[in-house]
Coordinates of C-alpha atoms in Angstrom, one line a residue:
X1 CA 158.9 261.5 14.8
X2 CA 160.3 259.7 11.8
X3 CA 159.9 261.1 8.4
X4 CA 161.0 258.7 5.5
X5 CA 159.4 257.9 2.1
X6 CA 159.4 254.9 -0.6
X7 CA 158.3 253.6 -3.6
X8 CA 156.1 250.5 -4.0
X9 CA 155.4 249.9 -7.9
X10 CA 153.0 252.4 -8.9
X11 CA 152.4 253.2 -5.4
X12 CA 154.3 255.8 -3.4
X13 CA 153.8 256.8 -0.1
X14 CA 154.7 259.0 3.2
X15 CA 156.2 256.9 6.0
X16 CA 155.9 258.2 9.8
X17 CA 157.4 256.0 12.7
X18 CA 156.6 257.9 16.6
X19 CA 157.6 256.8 19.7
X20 CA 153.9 257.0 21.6
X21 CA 150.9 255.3 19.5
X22 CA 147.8 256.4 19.4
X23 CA 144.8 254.4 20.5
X24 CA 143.4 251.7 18.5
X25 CA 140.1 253.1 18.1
X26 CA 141.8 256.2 16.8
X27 CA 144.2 253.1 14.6
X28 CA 141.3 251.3 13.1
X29 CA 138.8 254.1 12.1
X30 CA 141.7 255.5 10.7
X31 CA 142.7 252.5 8.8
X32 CA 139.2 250.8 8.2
X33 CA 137.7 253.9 6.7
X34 CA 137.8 256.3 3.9
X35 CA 137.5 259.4 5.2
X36 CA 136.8 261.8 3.5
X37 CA 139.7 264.7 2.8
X38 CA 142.6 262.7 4.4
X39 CA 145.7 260.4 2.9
X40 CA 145.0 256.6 2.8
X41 CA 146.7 255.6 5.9
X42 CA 147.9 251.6 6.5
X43 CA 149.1 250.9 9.7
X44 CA 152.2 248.1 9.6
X45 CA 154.0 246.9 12.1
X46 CA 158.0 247.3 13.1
X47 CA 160.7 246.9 15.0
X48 CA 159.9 249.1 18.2
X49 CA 156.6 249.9 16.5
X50 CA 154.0 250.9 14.1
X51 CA 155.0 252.5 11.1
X52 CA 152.1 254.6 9.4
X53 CA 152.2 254.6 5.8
X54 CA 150.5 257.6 3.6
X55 CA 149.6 257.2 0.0
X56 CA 150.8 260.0 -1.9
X57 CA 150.9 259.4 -5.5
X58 CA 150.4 262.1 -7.6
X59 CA 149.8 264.5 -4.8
X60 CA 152.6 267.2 -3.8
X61 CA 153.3 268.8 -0.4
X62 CA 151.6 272.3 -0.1
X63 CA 155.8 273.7 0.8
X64 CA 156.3 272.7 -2.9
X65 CA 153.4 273.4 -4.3
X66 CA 153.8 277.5 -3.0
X67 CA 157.7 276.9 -2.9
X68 CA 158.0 278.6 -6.9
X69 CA 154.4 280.0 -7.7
X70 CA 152.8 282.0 -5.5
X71 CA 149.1 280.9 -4.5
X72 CA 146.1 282.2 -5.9
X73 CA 143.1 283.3 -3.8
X74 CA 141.3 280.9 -5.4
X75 CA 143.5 278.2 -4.0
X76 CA 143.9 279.5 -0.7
X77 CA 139.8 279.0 -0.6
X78 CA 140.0 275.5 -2.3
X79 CA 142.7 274.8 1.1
X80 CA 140.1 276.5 3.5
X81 CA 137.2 274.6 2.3
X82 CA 139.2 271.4 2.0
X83 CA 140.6 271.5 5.7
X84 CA 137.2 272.6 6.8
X85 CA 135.6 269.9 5.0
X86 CA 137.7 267.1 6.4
X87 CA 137.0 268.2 10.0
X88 CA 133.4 268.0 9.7
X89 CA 133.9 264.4 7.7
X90 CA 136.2 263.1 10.6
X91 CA 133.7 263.8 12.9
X92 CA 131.2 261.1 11.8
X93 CA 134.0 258.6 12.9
X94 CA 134.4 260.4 16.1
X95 CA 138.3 261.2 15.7
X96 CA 139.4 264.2 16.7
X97 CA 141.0 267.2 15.1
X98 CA 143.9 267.3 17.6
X99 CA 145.4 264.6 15.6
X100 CA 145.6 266.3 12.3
X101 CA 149.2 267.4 11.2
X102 CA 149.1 270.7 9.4
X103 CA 152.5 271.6 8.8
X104 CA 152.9 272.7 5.4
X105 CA 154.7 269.6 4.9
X106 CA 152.5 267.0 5.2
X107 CA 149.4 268.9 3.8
X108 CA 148.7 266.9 0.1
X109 CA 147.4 268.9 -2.6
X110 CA 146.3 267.2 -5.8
X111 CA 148.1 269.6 -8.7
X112 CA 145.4 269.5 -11.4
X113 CA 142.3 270.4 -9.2
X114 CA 143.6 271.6 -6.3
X115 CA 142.0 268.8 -3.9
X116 CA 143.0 268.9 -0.2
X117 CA 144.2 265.7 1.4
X118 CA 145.6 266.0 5.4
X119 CA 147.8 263.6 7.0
X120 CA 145.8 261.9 10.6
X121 CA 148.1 260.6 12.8
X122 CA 147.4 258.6 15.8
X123 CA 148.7 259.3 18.8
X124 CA 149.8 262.7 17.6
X125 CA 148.2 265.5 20.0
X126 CA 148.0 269.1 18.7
X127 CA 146.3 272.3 19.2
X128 CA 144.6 272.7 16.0
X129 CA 143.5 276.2 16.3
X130 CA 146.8 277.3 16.9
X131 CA 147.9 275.1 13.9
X132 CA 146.1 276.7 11.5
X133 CA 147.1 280.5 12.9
X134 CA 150.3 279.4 12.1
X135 CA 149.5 278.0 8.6
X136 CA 147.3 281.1 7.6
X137 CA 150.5 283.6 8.6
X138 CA 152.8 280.9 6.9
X139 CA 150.3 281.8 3.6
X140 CA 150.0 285.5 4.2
X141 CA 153.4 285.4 3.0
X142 CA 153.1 282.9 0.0
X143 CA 149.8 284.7 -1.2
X144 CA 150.5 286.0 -5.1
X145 CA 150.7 289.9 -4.8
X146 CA 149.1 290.4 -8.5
X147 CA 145.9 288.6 -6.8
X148 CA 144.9 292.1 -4.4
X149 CA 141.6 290.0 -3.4
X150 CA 143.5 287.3 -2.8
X151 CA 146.1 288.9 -0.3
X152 CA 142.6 290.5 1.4
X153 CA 141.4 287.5 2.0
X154 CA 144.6 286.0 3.3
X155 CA 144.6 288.8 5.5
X156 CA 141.3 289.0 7.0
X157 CA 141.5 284.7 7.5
X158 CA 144.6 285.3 9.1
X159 CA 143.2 288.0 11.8
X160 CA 140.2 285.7 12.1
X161 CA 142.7 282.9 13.6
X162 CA 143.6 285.8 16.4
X163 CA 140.4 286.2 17.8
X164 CA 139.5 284.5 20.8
X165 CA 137.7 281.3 20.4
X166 CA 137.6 281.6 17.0
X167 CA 135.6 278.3 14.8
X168 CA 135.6 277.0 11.6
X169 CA 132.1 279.1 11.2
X170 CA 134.4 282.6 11.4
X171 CA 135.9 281.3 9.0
X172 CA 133.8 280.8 6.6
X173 CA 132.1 283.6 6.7
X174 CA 134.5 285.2 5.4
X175 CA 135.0 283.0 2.4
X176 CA 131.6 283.4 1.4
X177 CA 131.0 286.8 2.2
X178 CA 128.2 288.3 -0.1
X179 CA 130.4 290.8 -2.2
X180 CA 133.0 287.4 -3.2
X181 CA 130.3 285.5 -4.9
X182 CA 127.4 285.8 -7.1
X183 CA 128.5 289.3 -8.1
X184 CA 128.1 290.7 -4.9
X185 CA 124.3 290.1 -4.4
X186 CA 122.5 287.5 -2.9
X187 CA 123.0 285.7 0.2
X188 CA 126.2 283.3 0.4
X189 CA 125.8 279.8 -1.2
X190 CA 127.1 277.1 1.7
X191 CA 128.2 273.9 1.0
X192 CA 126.4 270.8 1.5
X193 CA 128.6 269.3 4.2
X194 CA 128.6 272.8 6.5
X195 CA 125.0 273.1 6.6
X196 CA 125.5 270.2 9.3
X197 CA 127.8 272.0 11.7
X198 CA 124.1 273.6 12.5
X199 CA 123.7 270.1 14.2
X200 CA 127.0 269.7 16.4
X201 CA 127.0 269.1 19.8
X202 CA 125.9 272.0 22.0
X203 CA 128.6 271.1 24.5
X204 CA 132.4 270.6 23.4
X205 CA 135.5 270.0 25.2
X206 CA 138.5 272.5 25.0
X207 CA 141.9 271.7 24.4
X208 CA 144.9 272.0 25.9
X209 CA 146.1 274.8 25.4
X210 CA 144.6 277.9 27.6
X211 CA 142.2 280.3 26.1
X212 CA 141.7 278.5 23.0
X213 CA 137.9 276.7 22.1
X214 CA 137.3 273.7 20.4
X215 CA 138.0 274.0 16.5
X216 CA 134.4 272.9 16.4
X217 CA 132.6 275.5 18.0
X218 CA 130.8 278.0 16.8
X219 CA 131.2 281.8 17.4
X220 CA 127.8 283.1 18.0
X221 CA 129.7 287.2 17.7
X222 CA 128.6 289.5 15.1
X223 CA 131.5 289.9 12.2
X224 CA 134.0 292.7 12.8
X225 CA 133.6 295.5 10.6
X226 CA 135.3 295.3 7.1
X227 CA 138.8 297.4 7.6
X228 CA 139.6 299.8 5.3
X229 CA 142.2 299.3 2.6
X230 CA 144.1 302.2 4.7
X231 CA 143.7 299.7 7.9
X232 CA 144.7 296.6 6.0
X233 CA 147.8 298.2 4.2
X234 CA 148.9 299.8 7.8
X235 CA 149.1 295.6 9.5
X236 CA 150.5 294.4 6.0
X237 CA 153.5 297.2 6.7
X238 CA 153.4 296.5 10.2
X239 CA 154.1 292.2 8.7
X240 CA 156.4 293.3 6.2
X241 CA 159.0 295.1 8.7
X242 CA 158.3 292.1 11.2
X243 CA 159.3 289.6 8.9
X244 CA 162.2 291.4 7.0
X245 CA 163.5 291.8 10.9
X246 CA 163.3 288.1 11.0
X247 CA 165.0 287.0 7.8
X248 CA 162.6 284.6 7.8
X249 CA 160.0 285.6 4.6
X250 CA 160.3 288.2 1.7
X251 CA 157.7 290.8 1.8
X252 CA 157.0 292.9 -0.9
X253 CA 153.3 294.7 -0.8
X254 CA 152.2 297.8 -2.0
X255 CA 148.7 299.1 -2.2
X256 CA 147.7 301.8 -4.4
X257 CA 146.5 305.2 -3.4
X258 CA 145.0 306.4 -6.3
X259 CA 141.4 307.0 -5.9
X260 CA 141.0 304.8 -9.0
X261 CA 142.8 302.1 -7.9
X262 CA 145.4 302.1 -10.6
X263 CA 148.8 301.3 -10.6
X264 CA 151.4 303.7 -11.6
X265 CA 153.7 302.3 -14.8
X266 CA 157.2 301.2 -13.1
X267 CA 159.7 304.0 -14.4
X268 CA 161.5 303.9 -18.0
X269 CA 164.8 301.6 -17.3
X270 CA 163.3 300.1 -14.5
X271 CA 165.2 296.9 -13.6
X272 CA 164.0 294.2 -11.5
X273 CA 166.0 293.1 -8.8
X274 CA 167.7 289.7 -8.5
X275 CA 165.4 287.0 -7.7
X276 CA 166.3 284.6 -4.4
X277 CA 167.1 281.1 -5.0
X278 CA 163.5 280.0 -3.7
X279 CA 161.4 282.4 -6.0
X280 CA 159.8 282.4 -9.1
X281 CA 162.7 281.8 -11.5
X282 CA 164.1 284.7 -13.7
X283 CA 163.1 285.0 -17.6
X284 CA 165.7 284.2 -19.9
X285 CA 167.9 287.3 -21.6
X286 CA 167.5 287.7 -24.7
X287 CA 170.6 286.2 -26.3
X288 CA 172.2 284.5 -23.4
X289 CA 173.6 281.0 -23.5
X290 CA 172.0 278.2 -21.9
X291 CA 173.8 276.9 -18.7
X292 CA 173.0 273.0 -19.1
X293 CA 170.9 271.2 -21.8
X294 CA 168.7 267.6 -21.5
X295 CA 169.2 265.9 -25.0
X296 CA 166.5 263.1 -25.6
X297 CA 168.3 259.7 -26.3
X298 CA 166.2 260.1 -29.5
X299 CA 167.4 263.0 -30.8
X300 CA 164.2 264.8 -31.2
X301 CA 164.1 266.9 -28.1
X302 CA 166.4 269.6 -26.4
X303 CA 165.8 271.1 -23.2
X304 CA 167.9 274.4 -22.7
X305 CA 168.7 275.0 -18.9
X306 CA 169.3 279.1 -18.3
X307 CA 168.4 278.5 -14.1
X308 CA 168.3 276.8 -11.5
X309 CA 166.3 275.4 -10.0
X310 CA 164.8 273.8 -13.2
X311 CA 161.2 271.9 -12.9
X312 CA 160.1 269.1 -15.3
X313 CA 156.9 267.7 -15.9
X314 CA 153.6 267.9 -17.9
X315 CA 151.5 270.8 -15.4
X316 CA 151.8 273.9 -17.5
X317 CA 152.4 276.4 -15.3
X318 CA 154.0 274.5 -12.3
X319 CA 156.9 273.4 -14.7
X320 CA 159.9 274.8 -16.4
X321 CA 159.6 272.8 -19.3
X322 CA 156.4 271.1 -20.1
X323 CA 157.4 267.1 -21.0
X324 CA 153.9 266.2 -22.8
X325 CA 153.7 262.0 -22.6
X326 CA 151.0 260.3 -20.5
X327 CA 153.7 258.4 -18.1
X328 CA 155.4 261.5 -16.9
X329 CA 154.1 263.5 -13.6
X330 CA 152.5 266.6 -13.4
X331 CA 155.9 267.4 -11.4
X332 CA 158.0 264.8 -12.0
X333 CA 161.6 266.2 -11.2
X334 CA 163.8 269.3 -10.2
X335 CA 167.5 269.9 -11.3
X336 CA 170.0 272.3 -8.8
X337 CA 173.3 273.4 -8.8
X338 CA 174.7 273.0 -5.5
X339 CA 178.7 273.7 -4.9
X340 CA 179.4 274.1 -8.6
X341 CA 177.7 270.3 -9.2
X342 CA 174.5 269.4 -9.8
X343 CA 171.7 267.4 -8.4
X344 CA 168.2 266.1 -9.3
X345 CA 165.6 265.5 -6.9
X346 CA 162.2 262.8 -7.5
X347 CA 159.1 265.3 -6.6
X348 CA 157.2 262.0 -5.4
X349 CA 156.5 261.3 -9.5
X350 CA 154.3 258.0 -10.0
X351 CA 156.9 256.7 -12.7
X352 CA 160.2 257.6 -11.3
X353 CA 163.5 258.8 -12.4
X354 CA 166.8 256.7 -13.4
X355 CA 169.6 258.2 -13.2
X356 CA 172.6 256.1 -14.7
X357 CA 170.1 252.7 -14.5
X358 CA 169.5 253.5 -10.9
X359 CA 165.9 253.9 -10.1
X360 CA 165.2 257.1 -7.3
X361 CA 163.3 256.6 -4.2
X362 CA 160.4 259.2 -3.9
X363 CA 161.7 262.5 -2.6
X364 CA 165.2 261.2 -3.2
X365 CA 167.7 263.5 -4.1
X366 CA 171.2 262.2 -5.9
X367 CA 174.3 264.0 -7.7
X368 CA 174.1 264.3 -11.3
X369 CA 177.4 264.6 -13.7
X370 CA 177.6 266.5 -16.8
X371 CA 177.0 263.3 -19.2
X372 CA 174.6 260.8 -17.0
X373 CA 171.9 259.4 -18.7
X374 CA 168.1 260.3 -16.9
X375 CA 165.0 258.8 -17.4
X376 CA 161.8 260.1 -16.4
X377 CA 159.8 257.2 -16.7
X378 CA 160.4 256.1 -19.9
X379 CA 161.6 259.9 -21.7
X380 CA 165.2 258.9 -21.8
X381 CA 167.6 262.5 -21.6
X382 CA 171.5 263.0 -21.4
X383 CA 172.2 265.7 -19.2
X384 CA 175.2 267.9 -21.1

């Protein structure tokens, strides 16, 4: 599978070239319709091939999006619902789920409201259960460990995806679970669109892969019994030492054991230790000296650099430094050090970025010297 990506104008979009094609059925609902949850797809043809263009302006991977602030529980139920919502919309098109990538990749999320967008591609075969095991294990490690209901819930969706036969019903059950909405009373409030999984097929075909169901079916067992926070804290220990075994994903997890669930006060000269590259960027000491500044070509605007990497844009709260004009992204670029230079990367911004007159493909990633001139869109910096 080829990955590549371009800009079009005001248009930029995910490009995916495979050896094996899908079938044209799968090709034209896919391209004829709109459905509902997924990327705009348009098929064009190629040496060798098909080449499957996805439109992704203004929406950013799900890696990047979790790749500097952790997620919320609220946004791992926005992704839940959104993936469950799409499968139950591609059905009226009769496509299957098997062709759904759900790498972290090449699942879109729109920045300012959260909104889900997946990536169908023909001719792709996949176990989706086993798909999204993997993506709610990948997010048991990305969940935000201030948000303790949101790391429950990460848990308990991730042991859902290890039961046998397991369905989108399973679930959400346990998104709308009495005691997470409405206060804890009342019976859960479904949405609109899953009230109609009541009126699926009785029969469905299995996959592939042994001892898995069809992501559509329904799990007629009774809900395993809530786990104590003892329980849940003894697998999240059992995770942590897995993973720190792996090098693979920083764990860090600690429940309290104070009957009232408070949190004892870190000791008096407590220091933090050093942050990784990949994490949530260190706070700048008091009095030290930025490492690199962006000077507007105007003159009105500084931008102190004290870490790398940096994040620019006009999201508050997914940036480093919020750029406020109407023509810059909502994550519009990101400047490293690498080797003892420095880079800049285009985080798929709708504008673009010049850097010395040269205009950036999306995703694109170039050298930047200590005195080249960078646009993003039409907020002219030097870089000093």
């Amino acid at each position: 599978m080829e990955i590549r990506y371009r800009r079009e104008i005001s248009h930029n979009y995910l490009i995916i070239k495979t050896d094996g094609l899908g079938e044209d059925y799968e090709m034209r609902m896919a391209e004829e319709n709109c459905v509902g949850g997924f990327l705009p797809l348009l098929i064009k043809e190629s040496e060798g091939g098909k080449e499957f263009y996805y439109e992704i302006t203004s929406r950013q991977p799900l890696s990047r999006m979790v790749e500097r602030k952790a997620m919320s529980g609220d946004e791992l139920r926005h992704l839940v619902l959104g993936i469950a919502g799409a499968v139950t919309e591609m059905e009226k098109y009769l496509l299957s789920e098997e062709n759904i990538l759900l790498e972290p990749d090449y699942i879109y999320i729109e920045p300012q409201n959260y909104t889900v967008s997946l990536c169908f591609l023909p001719g792709y075969r996949g176990c989706f259960p086993d798909a999204v095991g993997k993506l709610m294990e990948y997010l048991l490690g990305k969940i935000s460990h201030d948000d303790r209901g949101g790391v429950v819930l990460a848990y308990e969706l991730f042991q859902a995806t290890k039961q046998e036969n397991y369905g989108i019903r399973d679930l959400l059950r346990i998104l709308y679970q009495p005691d997470r909405q409405n206060g804890g009373t009342g019976e859960p409030e479904m949405p609109v669109w899953e009230s109609r999984m009541e009126e699926r097929r009785a029969e469905y075909s299995p996959v592939s892969s042994a001892g898995k169901a069809d992501w559509g079916k329904m799990s007629q067992e009774k809900p395993p019994r809530e786990k104590s926070s003892r329980e849940k804290r003894g697998f999240l220990e059992r995770f942590k030492k897995k993973k720190e075994e792996e090098a693979e994903v920083p764990w860090q997890m600690v429940f309290p054991d104070e009957e009232d669930g408070m949190v004892a006060e870190p000791a008096a000269g407590y220091q933090p230790e050093s942050f990784r590259e990949e994490d949530t960027a260190v706070l700048q000491k008091q009095g030290e000296r930025a490492q690199r500044r962006l000077v507007s070509i105007s003159g009105d605007e500084e931008i102190k650099i004290f870490y790398f990497p940096f994040l620019l844009g006009k999201q508050e709260g997914l940036v480093d430094y919020v750029i406020a004009r109407d023509t810059v992204s909502r994550l519009h670029a990101r400047i490293d050090q690498e080797n003892g230079g420095y880079t800049v990367t285009d985080l798929n911004s709708t504008n673009g970025i010049r850097v010395d007159g040269r205009l950036l493909e999306t995703n694109e990633t170039v050298p930047l010297s200590v005195g080249s001139e960078i646009y993003l869109a039409d907020a002219g910096f030097l870089f000093l």
